[in-house]
Short mmCIF file of C-alpha atoms in Angstrom, two decimals:
data_model
loop_
_atom_site.label_atom_id
_atom_site.label_comp_id
_atom_site.label_asym_id
_atom_site.label_seq_id
_atom_site.Cartn_x
_atom_site.Cartn_y
_atom_site.Cartn_z
CA UNK A 19 20.62 225.57 34.39
CA UNK A 20 19.50 227.37 31.28
CA UNK A 21 22.53 229.36 30.12
CA UNK A 22 23.92 231.28 27.12
CA UNK A 23 26.49 229.40 25.27
CA UNK A 24 29.54 231.14 23.50
CA UNK A 25 32.17 229.49 20.99
CA UNK A 26 35.03 229.28 20.73
CA UNK A 27 36.06 230.05 24.04
CA UNK A 28 39.64 231.11 22.82
CA UNK A 29 40.36 232.30 19.45
CA UNK A 30 43.64 233.56 18.34
CA UNK A 31 44.17 234.48 14.38
CA UNK A 32 46.46 236.72 12.53
CA UNK A 33 45.40 240.23 11.37
CA UNK A 34 43.30 240.12 7.53
CA UNK A 35 41.88 236.41 8.56
CA UNK A 36 38.07 235.97 8.90
CA UNK A 37 36.84 235.34 12.34
CA UNK A 38 33.25 233.96 13.66
CA UNK A 39 31.79 234.21 16.97
CA UNK A 40 28.85 232.19 17.73
CA UNK A 41 26.35 232.22 20.31
CA UNK A 42 23.45 230.05 21.71
CA UNK A 43 21.03 232.32 23.71
CA UNK A 44 18.63 231.02 26.52
CA UNK A 45 15.78 228.64 25.27
CA UNK A 46 12.85 231.26 25.00
CA UNK A 47 14.71 234.66 24.90
CA UNK A 48 13.86 237.04 22.59
CA UNK A 49 16.52 239.63 22.61
CA UNK A 50 20.26 239.10 21.91
CA UNK A 51 22.86 241.34 22.63
CA UNK A 52 26.76 241.64 21.81
CA UNK A 53 29.20 243.15 24.08
CA UNK A 54 32.73 243.67 23.47
CA UNK A 55 35.05 244.30 26.40
CA UNK A 56 38.72 245.95 26.62
CA UNK A 57 40.78 247.21 29.67
CA UNK A 58 40.90 251.05 27.91
CA UNK A 59 37.40 251.04 26.85
CA UNK A 60 35.13 249.06 29.23
CA UNK A 61 31.69 246.87 28.32
CA UNK A 62 30.36 248.10 25.03
CA UNK A 63 27.19 247.38 23.44
CA UNK A 64 27.91 246.55 19.30
CA UNK A 65 24.79 244.92 18.44
CA UNK A 66 21.41 243.58 19.39
CA UNK A 67 18.50 241.81 18.27
CA UNK A 68 15.08 241.45 18.87
CA UNK A 69 13.02 238.44 18.24
CA UNK A 70 15.74 237.82 15.43
CA UNK A 71 15.55 241.45 14.03
CA UNK A 72 18.39 243.86 14.07
CA UNK A 73 17.49 246.58 16.21
CA UNK A 74 20.67 248.32 16.71
CA UNK A 75 24.43 247.96 15.34
CA UNK A 76 25.51 251.24 16.01
CA UNK A 77 28.16 250.03 17.99
CA UNK A 78 29.71 248.22 15.27
CA UNK A 79 32.14 249.17 12.38
CA UNK A 80 30.27 248.45 9.79
CA UNK A 81 32.70 248.06 7.19
CA UNK A 82 34.67 245.08 9.10
CA UNK A 83 31.55 243.45 11.28
CA UNK A 84 28.72 242.10 10.97
CA UNK A 85 25.71 240.32 12.98
CA UNK A 86 23.16 237.96 12.37
CA UNK A 87 21.10 235.45 13.75
CA UNK A 88 19.77 232.99 11.10
CA UNK A 89 17.50 231.05 13.70
CA UNK A 90 16.64 231.87 17.17
CA UNK A 91 18.94 229.53 18.53
CA UNK A 92 21.53 231.29 16.99
CA UNK A 93 23.43 234.51 16.55
CA UNK A 94 26.74 234.93 15.06
CA UNK A 95 28.94 238.33 14.69
CA UNK A 96 31.69 237.90 12.32
CA UNK A 97 34.52 240.16 11.66
CA UNK A 98 36.44 240.45 8.04
CA UNK A 99 39.31 241.36 7.80
CA UNK A 100 40.14 241.37 11.97
CA UNK A 101 42.59 243.52 13.11
CA UNK A 102 44.78 243.76 16.07
CA UNK A 103 42.42 246.23 17.41
CA UNK A 104 39.93 243.76 17.44
CA UNK A 105 41.54 241.97 20.20
CA UNK A 106 39.34 242.01 22.99
CA UNK A 107 36.62 239.48 24.67
CA UNK A 108 33.35 239.27 23.17
CA UNK A 109 30.15 238.70 25.50
CA UNK A 110 26.78 237.72 24.02
CA UNK A 111 23.87 238.16 26.52
CA UNK A 112 20.53 237.10 25.85
CA UNK A 113 17.03 238.51 27.73
CA UNK A 114 13.16 238.32 27.50
CA UNK A 115 11.64 241.36 26.96
CA UNK A 116 8.58 241.77 29.39
CA UNK A 117 7.29 244.53 31.39
CA UNK A 118 9.47 244.41 34.86
CA UNK A 119 12.07 241.75 33.33
CA UNK A 120 15.27 243.26 32.06
CA UNK A 121 17.95 240.72 33.09
CA UNK A 122 20.48 240.45 30.81
CA UNK A 123 22.16 236.60 31.26
CA UNK A 124 25.75 236.92 29.72
CA UNK A 125 27.93 233.77 28.37
CA UNK A 126 31.14 233.40 29.30
CA UNK A 127 32.62 234.97 26.31
CA UNK A 128 34.86 234.75 23.49
CA UNK A 129 38.62 236.13 23.70
CA UNK A 130 40.18 236.76 20.82
CA UNK A 131 43.18 237.65 19.99
CA UNK A 132 44.43 239.13 16.22
CA UNK A 133 48.30 238.97 16.19
CA UNK B 9 30.73 259.11 25.65
CA UNK B 10 30.26 257.35 28.61
CA UNK B 11 26.81 257.51 30.12
CA UNK B 12 27.63 256.11 33.20
CA UNK B 13 30.55 257.16 35.23
CA UNK B 14 31.70 254.76 37.85
CA UNK B 15 34.11 255.11 40.65
CA UNK B 16 36.55 254.57 42.22
CA UNK B 17 38.34 251.96 39.32
CA UNK B 18 39.62 249.79 42.01
CA UNK B 19 39.12 249.58 45.83
CA UNK B 20 40.82 247.16 48.29
CA UNK B 21 38.61 246.47 51.40
CA UNK B 22 39.50 244.24 54.49
CA UNK B 23 37.46 241.65 55.55
CA UNK B 24 33.91 242.03 57.26
CA UNK B 25 34.43 246.04 56.01
CA UNK B 26 32.16 247.70 53.79
CA UNK B 27 32.68 248.69 50.09
CA UNK B 28 31.16 251.44 48.19
CA UNK B 29 30.94 251.51 44.52
CA UNK B 30 29.42 255.02 43.10
CA UNK B 31 27.93 255.52 39.51
CA UNK B 32 26.29 258.68 38.32
CA UNK B 33 24.40 259.53 34.77
CA UNK B 34 22.75 262.56 33.44
CA UNK B 35 20.22 260.44 30.60
CA UNK B 36 16.98 261.53 32.68
CA UNK B 37 15.35 258.88 30.73
CA UNK B 38 17.44 256.35 32.63
CA UNK B 39 15.00 253.88 34.40
CA UNK B 40 16.52 250.52 35.31
CA UNK B 41 19.90 250.66 37.24
CA UNK B 42 21.34 247.11 37.52
CA UNK B 43 24.87 245.68 38.77
CA UNK B 44 26.99 243.62 37.40
CA UNK B 45 29.47 241.10 38.71
CA UNK B 46 32.47 239.78 36.74
CA UNK B 47 34.83 237.12 38.32
CA UNK B 48 38.26 236.34 35.92
CA UNK B 49 37.36 234.48 32.81
CA UNK B 50 33.53 234.71 33.19
CA UNK B 51 30.90 237.25 31.99
CA UNK B 52 29.25 239.60 33.92
CA UNK B 53 25.69 238.19 35.96
CA UNK B 54 23.40 240.54 37.75
CA UNK B 55 23.82 241.23 41.10
CA UNK B 56 20.86 243.21 42.21
CA UNK B 57 18.90 246.03 39.93
CA UNK B 58 16.64 248.94 41.18
CA UNK B 59 14.07 251.43 39.60
CA UNK B 60 13.93 254.74 40.21
CA UNK B 61 10.56 254.57 42.04
CA UNK B 62 12.97 253.50 45.09
CA UNK B 63 15.43 255.06 46.95
CA UNK B 64 17.06 251.69 48.15
CA UNK B 65 16.92 248.26 47.19
CA UNK B 66 18.73 245.61 49.67
CA UNK B 67 19.31 242.14 48.98
CA UNK B 68 21.13 239.94 51.39
CA UNK B 69 24.61 241.62 52.27
CA UNK B 70 24.02 244.45 49.04
CA UNK B 71 22.49 247.37 48.79
CA UNK B 72 21.74 249.51 45.98
CA UNK B 73 21.03 253.37 47.29
CA UNK B 74 19.59 255.26 44.51
CA UNK B 75 19.22 259.28 44.38
CA UNK B 76 17.07 260.73 41.27
CA UNK B 77 17.75 264.10 42.01
CA UNK B 78 21.17 264.19 42.18
CA UNK B 79 21.72 261.17 39.26
CA UNK B 80 23.37 259.29 41.50
CA UNK B 81 22.84 255.38 42.93
CA UNK B 82 26.08 253.59 44.57
CA UNK B 83 26.36 249.94 45.60
CA UNK B 84 27.23 248.68 49.25
CA UNK B 85 28.45 245.27 50.16
CA UNK B 86 28.42 245.09 54.14
CA UNK B 87 30.49 242.14 55.80
CA UNK B 88 32.86 242.16 52.71
CA UNK B 89 34.14 238.62 52.01
CA UNK B 90 36.73 237.50 50.02
CA UNK B 91 34.62 235.77 47.16
CA UNK B 92 33.51 238.84 47.14
CA UNK B 93 36.62 240.08 45.35
CA UNK B 94 35.50 240.73 41.56
CA UNK B 95 34.71 243.63 38.87
CA UNK B 96 31.69 244.79 39.64
CA UNK B 97 29.54 247.26 36.61
CA UNK B 98 27.01 249.36 37.44
CA UNK B 99 24.88 249.91 34.17
CA UNK B 100 21.64 251.59 33.07
CA UNK B 101 19.18 252.08 30.77
CA UNK B 102 15.80 253.59 29.23
CA UNK B 103 13.53 251.36 28.74
CA UNK B 104 13.11 247.57 28.81
CA UNK B 105 14.87 245.29 26.85
CA UNK B 106 17.20 247.78 25.64
CA UNK B 107 21.28 247.72 25.51
CA UNK B 108 22.92 248.58 28.66
CA UNK B 109 24.89 251.40 29.21
CA UNK B 110 27.90 249.79 31.79
CA UNK B 111 30.26 252.09 33.68
CA UNK B 112 33.73 251.40 33.74
CA UNK B 113 34.04 248.85 36.22
CA UNK B 114 35.47 248.55 39.72
CA UNK B 115 38.19 245.79 40.85
CA UNK B 116 37.19 245.08 44.49
CA UNK B 117 39.61 242.99 46.34
CA UNK B 118 38.74 242.01 49.83
CA UNK B 119 41.69 241.16 52.08
CA UNK B 120 41.52 238.15 54.75
#
């Protein structure tokens, strides 16, 4: 049963610290998305990659957030320095882009709390 | 700004009843409209999706109705069950493999 995995599942950190979240997309998927979920804003796109190349990162605060795909099996989202307003659930999703298929498969999320 | 507007924010339905959630969009380039279901502590999961070449799609108890001229689509859950209690998100996108624009979600509670 293929699924997207994310680590860590929970992270509590203090303001100013660096946070790194990791995602393993479903094997064979060529598109990876990072979304952030908060009560106020709902689900927002942060960035996404196609074949490991960034396609859109306009949703990310560029001064503190960075997203990378070092290889096809790993996507990372880094926040440095973290701030209390970054507290949210961060989801990674992956998909296989083919004509007529648009399903995005979400991971279980990383719940981040910045104190 | 929010490209997909969803209502209601919350919904309480009795077991066996019909749950209806509505969404509206402005961007006429959108051509894929999925609904995702999210249980507490889990990631969203695709429930059902529709493309604008059809006006309705049904999968089991779940139906999407799509009105292209009004730029609206809705999810109907027939014979709602307590196990359907979850948050439902509508979404839209304009091209294959592009990021989804989500509505703000509807928290559905189905009472026994």
